[in-house]
Amino acid sequence: MSSTQEAIVTGVSSGIGASIARTLSGRGWHVTGLSRTRPAQGFEDGGPNRWIGVDLADTRAVSDLIDDLPDPHSIVHAAGVQRSGRLGDLDPAHSEQMWRVHVAAAEVLVDGLAARLHDGGRVVLIGSRTMTGVAGKSQYVATKSALVGMARSWAMELVSRGITVNVVAPGPTDTPMLRDPGRVATPPITPPLGHLIDPDEIAETVAFLLSPHGRSITGQTIVQCGGTSL
């Protein structure tokens, strides 16, 4: 990829977002990373990439930085948070937080940049294999499943410009989120293939979708779950 390719990636401080930023940067993309916490590497002062600190749960803050972002060739929304709870013990604040991070942040970001997104560009939203339903994760599932309908709708609106919009839906991935105390009620289960998914595997799928070879895939959800959905 040419160094002139501009990617905006959210959630770059760790996990899947960090892997995506690292993978794209290694292939010549210029990455603008958005996250609440500064990444440990890849966004050093004077380097090829740029980091902007923002709480993605704050839609006003996301909206305010739109004008400061480059005209992108791709937008990858990987920021995420997970809270678990069963019926009778659901916390509405958790639902609101996840909705803001997973859905509202993507909505504000892509809406604000749609007119400036290069023709032939790419949008990828990181969903979850749980989108079809998992006991104890109804609030998380609701936000991740919403991404599917939103992505397909955007794909329809942007198809005339050659812009693709897809969801990559991982299964249990070896990231700090997997060990977040907020999801203690639903501990991870190793997929049937016998291993947790490596974040770099997800990053490679995203990189493919952003490449010229991904130009004919749009409005789709790619499940990458190690056999969990079998």
Coordinates of C-alpha atoms in Angstrom, one line a residue:
M1 CA 0.0 0.0 0.0
S2 CA 1.1 3.5 -0.7
S3 CA 2.1 5.7 2.3
T4 CA -0.6 8.1 1.1
Q5 CA -3.3 5.7 2.2
E6 CA -5.0 7.1 5.3
A7 CA -6.7 4.8 7.8
I8 CA -8.6 5.9 10.9
V9 CA -8.7 3.2 13.5
T10 CA -10.4 3.3 16.9
G11 CA -9.5 1.4 20.0
V12 CA -5.8 1.4 19.2
S13 CA -4.5 1.3 22.8
S14 CA -4.7 -2.5 23.1
G15 CA -6.2 -5.7 21.7
I16 CA -7.7 -5.9 18.3
G17 CA -7.5 -2.2 17.6
A18 CA -3.7 -2.2 18.4
S19 CA -3.1 -5.2 16.2
I20 CA -5.0 -3.6 13.3
A21 CA -3.1 -0.3 13.6
R22 CA 0.2 -2.2 13.7
T23 CA -0.6 -4.4 10.7
L24 CA -1.8 -1.5 8.5
S25 CA 1.2 0.6 9.5
G26 CA 3.5 -2.2 8.5
R27 CA 1.9 -2.2 5.1
G28 CA 2.5 1.4 4.4
W29 CA -0.8 2.9 5.7
H30 CA -0.7 6.1 7.6
V31 CA -2.8 5.4 10.7
T32 CA -4.7 8.0 12.8
G33 CA -5.5 6.2 16.0
L34 CA -8.3 7.1 18.4
S35 CA -8.5 5.8 21.9
R36 CA -8.9 7.0 25.5
T37 CA -5.5 5.6 26.6
R38 CA -2.3 6.3 24.8
P39 CA -0.9 3.3 23.0
A40 CA 2.4 1.8 24.3
Q41 CA 3.9 1.7 20.8
G42 CA 3.3 2.6 17.2
F43 CA 2.3 6.2 17.8
E44 CA 5.5 7.8 19.0
D45 CA 6.0 11.6 18.6
G46 CA 7.5 12.3 15.2
G47 CA 6.5 8.9 13.8
P48 CA 4.4 8.1 10.7
N49 CA 1.2 7.6 12.7
R50 CA -0.8 10.0 14.8
W51 CA -2.7 9.4 18.0
I52 CA -5.7 11.4 19.3
G53 CA -6.9 10.9 22.8
V54 CA -10.7 10.7 23.0
D55 CA -13.3 8.9 25.1
L56 CA -15.3 7.1 22.4
A57 CA -18.2 6.9 24.8
D58 CA -18.5 10.7 24.5
T59 CA -20.3 11.3 21.2
R60 CA -19.8 15.1 21.5
A61 CA -16.1 14.6 21.9
V62 CA -16.0 12.3 18.9
S63 CA -18.0 14.8 16.8
D64 CA -15.7 17.7 17.8
L65 CA -12.6 16.0 16.5
I66 CA -14.0 15.2 13.0
D67 CA -12.7 18.3 11.4
D68 CA -9.2 17.5 12.7
L69 CA -9.1 14.1 11.0
P70 CA -7.6 13.4 7.6
D71 CA -9.7 12.5 4.6
P72 CA -9.7 8.7 5.0
H73 CA -9.3 5.8 2.6
S74 CA -10.6 3.5 5.4
I75 CA -12.3 3.7 8.7
V76 CA -12.0 0.8 11.2
H77 CA -14.1 0.9 14.4
A78 CA -12.5 -1.5 16.8
A79 CA -13.0 0.2 20.1
G80 CA -15.0 -2.0 22.5
V81 CA -16.0 -2.6 26.1
Q82 CA -17.8 -5.6 27.6
R83 CA -20.1 -5.8 30.6
S84 CA -22.1 -9.0 31.5
G85 CA -25.3 -9.5 33.4
R86 CA -28.3 -11.8 33.5
L87 CA -32.0 -10.9 33.6
G88 CA -32.8 -9.5 37.1
D89 CA -29.4 -8.0 37.5
L90 CA -29.0 -5.8 34.4
D91 CA -27.5 -2.3 34.8
P92 CA -28.9 0.2 32.3
A93 CA -25.7 2.2 32.7
H94 CA -23.7 -0.7 31.3
S95 CA -26.0 -0.9 28.3
E96 CA -25.7 2.8 27.6
Q97 CA -21.9 2.7 27.9
M98 CA -21.6 -0.2 25.4
W99 CA -24.1 1.4 23.0
R100 CA -22.1 4.6 23.0
V101 CA -18.8 2.9 22.4
H102 CA -19.9 0.3 19.9
V103 CA -22.7 1.9 18.0
A104 CA -22.9 5.7 18.6
A105 CA -19.2 6.3 18.2
A106 CA -19.2 4.5 14.8
E107 CA -22.3 6.4 13.8
V108 CA -20.8 9.8 14.6
L109 CA -17.5 9.0 13.0
V110 CA -18.7 7.5 9.8
D111 CA -21.5 10.1 9.4
G112 CA -19.1 12.9 9.9
L113 CA -16.5 11.5 7.5
A114 CA -18.7 9.9 4.8
A115 CA -18.5 12.9 2.4
R116 CA -14.7 12.9 2.8
L117 CA -14.2 9.2 2.5
H118 CA -12.3 8.5 -0.7
D119 CA -14.3 6.8 -3.5
G120 CA -13.4 3.1 -3.4
G121 CA -12.7 3.4 0.3
R122 CA -13.5 0.9 3.1
V123 CA -15.4 0.8 6.4
V124 CA -15.0 -2.1 8.8
L125 CA -16.8 -2.5 12.1
I126 CA -15.6 -5.0 14.6
G127 CA -18.6 -6.9 15.8
S128 CA -18.8 -10.2 17.8
R129 CA -19.7 -13.8 17.2
T130 CA -22.1 -13.3 20.1
M131 CA -24.4 -11.2 17.9
T132 CA -26.8 -14.1 17.6
G133 CA -27.3 -14.3 21.3
V134 CA -25.5 -15.5 24.4
A135 CA -26.9 -16.0 27.9
G136 CA -25.7 -13.4 30.3
K137 CA -24.6 -11.0 27.5
S138 CA -27.8 -9.6 26.3
Q139 CA -26.8 -5.9 26.5
Y140 CA -23.4 -6.6 24.8
V141 CA -25.1 -8.7 22.2
A142 CA -27.7 -6.0 21.5
T143 CA -25.0 -3.4 20.6
K144 CA -22.9 -5.8 18.5
S145 CA -25.9 -7.1 16.6
A146 CA -26.9 -3.5 15.8
L147 CA -23.7 -3.1 13.9
V148 CA -24.8 -5.7 11.3
G149 CA -27.9 -3.8 10.3
M150 CA -26.1 -0.5 10.4
A151 CA -23.2 -1.7 8.2
R152 CA -25.6 -3.2 5.6
S153 CA -27.6 0.0 5.4
W154 CA -24.4 2.1 4.9
A155 CA -23.2 -0.4 2.3
M156 CA -26.4 0.2 0.3
E157 CA -25.9 4.0 0.6
L158 CA -22.2 4.0 -0.4
V159 CA -22.1 1.3 -3.0
S160 CA -22.4 3.7 -5.9
R161 CA -19.1 5.2 -4.8
G162 CA -17.3 1.9 -4.7
I163 CA -17.1 2.1 -0.9
T164 CA -17.4 -1.2 0.9
V165 CA -18.8 -1.6 4.4
N166 CA -18.4 -4.9 6.4
V167 CA -18.4 -6.3 9.9
V168 CA -15.7 -8.7 11.2
A169 CA -17.2 -10.7 14.1
P170 CA -14.5 -12.4 16.2
G171 CA -15.1 -15.2 18.7
P172 CA -13.1 -15.4 22.0
T173 CA -10.0 -13.3 21.3
D174 CA -6.9 -13.2 23.5
T175 CA -7.1 -9.5 24.5
P176 CA -7.2 -7.6 27.8
M177 CA -11.0 -7.4 27.4
L178 CA -11.2 -11.2 27.8
R179 CA -9.9 -10.7 31.4
D180 CA -12.0 -7.6 32.2
P181 CA -13.6 -7.9 35.6
G182 CA -16.8 -6.5 34.1
R183 CA -17.4 -9.7 32.3
V184 CA -16.6 -12.1 35.2
A185 CA -20.2 -13.5 35.0
T186 CA -19.4 -14.9 31.6
P187 CA -15.9 -16.4 31.5
P188 CA -14.5 -17.2 28.1
I189 CA -14.8 -20.7 26.6
T190 CA -12.0 -22.0 24.4
P191 CA -13.3 -22.5 20.8
P192 CA -13.6 -26.0 19.4
L193 CA -10.4 -25.6 17.3
G194 CA -8.6 -25.6 20.7
H195 CA -7.3 -22.1 20.9
L196 CA -8.3 -18.5 21.5
I197 CA -8.1 -16.2 18.5
D198 CA -5.0 -14.1 18.2
P199 CA -5.7 -10.4 17.6
D200 CA -3.3 -10.5 14.7
E201 CA -5.7 -13.0 12.9
I202 CA -8.5 -10.4 13.1
A203 CA -6.1 -7.7 11.9
E204 CA -5.2 -9.8 8.8
T205 CA -8.9 -10.2 7.9
V206 CA -9.4 -6.5 8.2
A207 CA -6.3 -5.8 6.1
F208 CA -7.6 -8.1 3.4
L209 CA -10.9 -6.3 3.4
L210 CA -9.0 -3.0 3.0
S211 CA -6.9 -4.3 0.2
P212 CA -7.7 -4.2 -3.5
H213 CA -8.7 -7.9 -3.2
G214 CA -11.5 -7.0 -0.8
R215 CA -13.3 -4.6 -3.3
S216 CA -16.1 -7.1 -4.1
I217 CA -17.1 -7.8 -0.5
T218 CA -19.7 -5.4 1.0
G219 CA -22.6 -5.6 3.4
Q220 CA -21.3 -8.8 4.9
T221 CA -20.5 -10.1 8.3
I222 CA -17.4 -12.3 8.5
V223 CA -17.4 -14.6 11.5
Q224 CA -13.9 -15.5 12.7
C225 CA -14.6 -17.7 15.8
G226 CA -12.5 -20.8 15.8
G227 CA -15.5 -23.0 15.4
T228 CA -17.5 -21.5 18.3
S229 CA -20.5 -20.9 16.1
L230 CA -20.6 -24.6 15.0

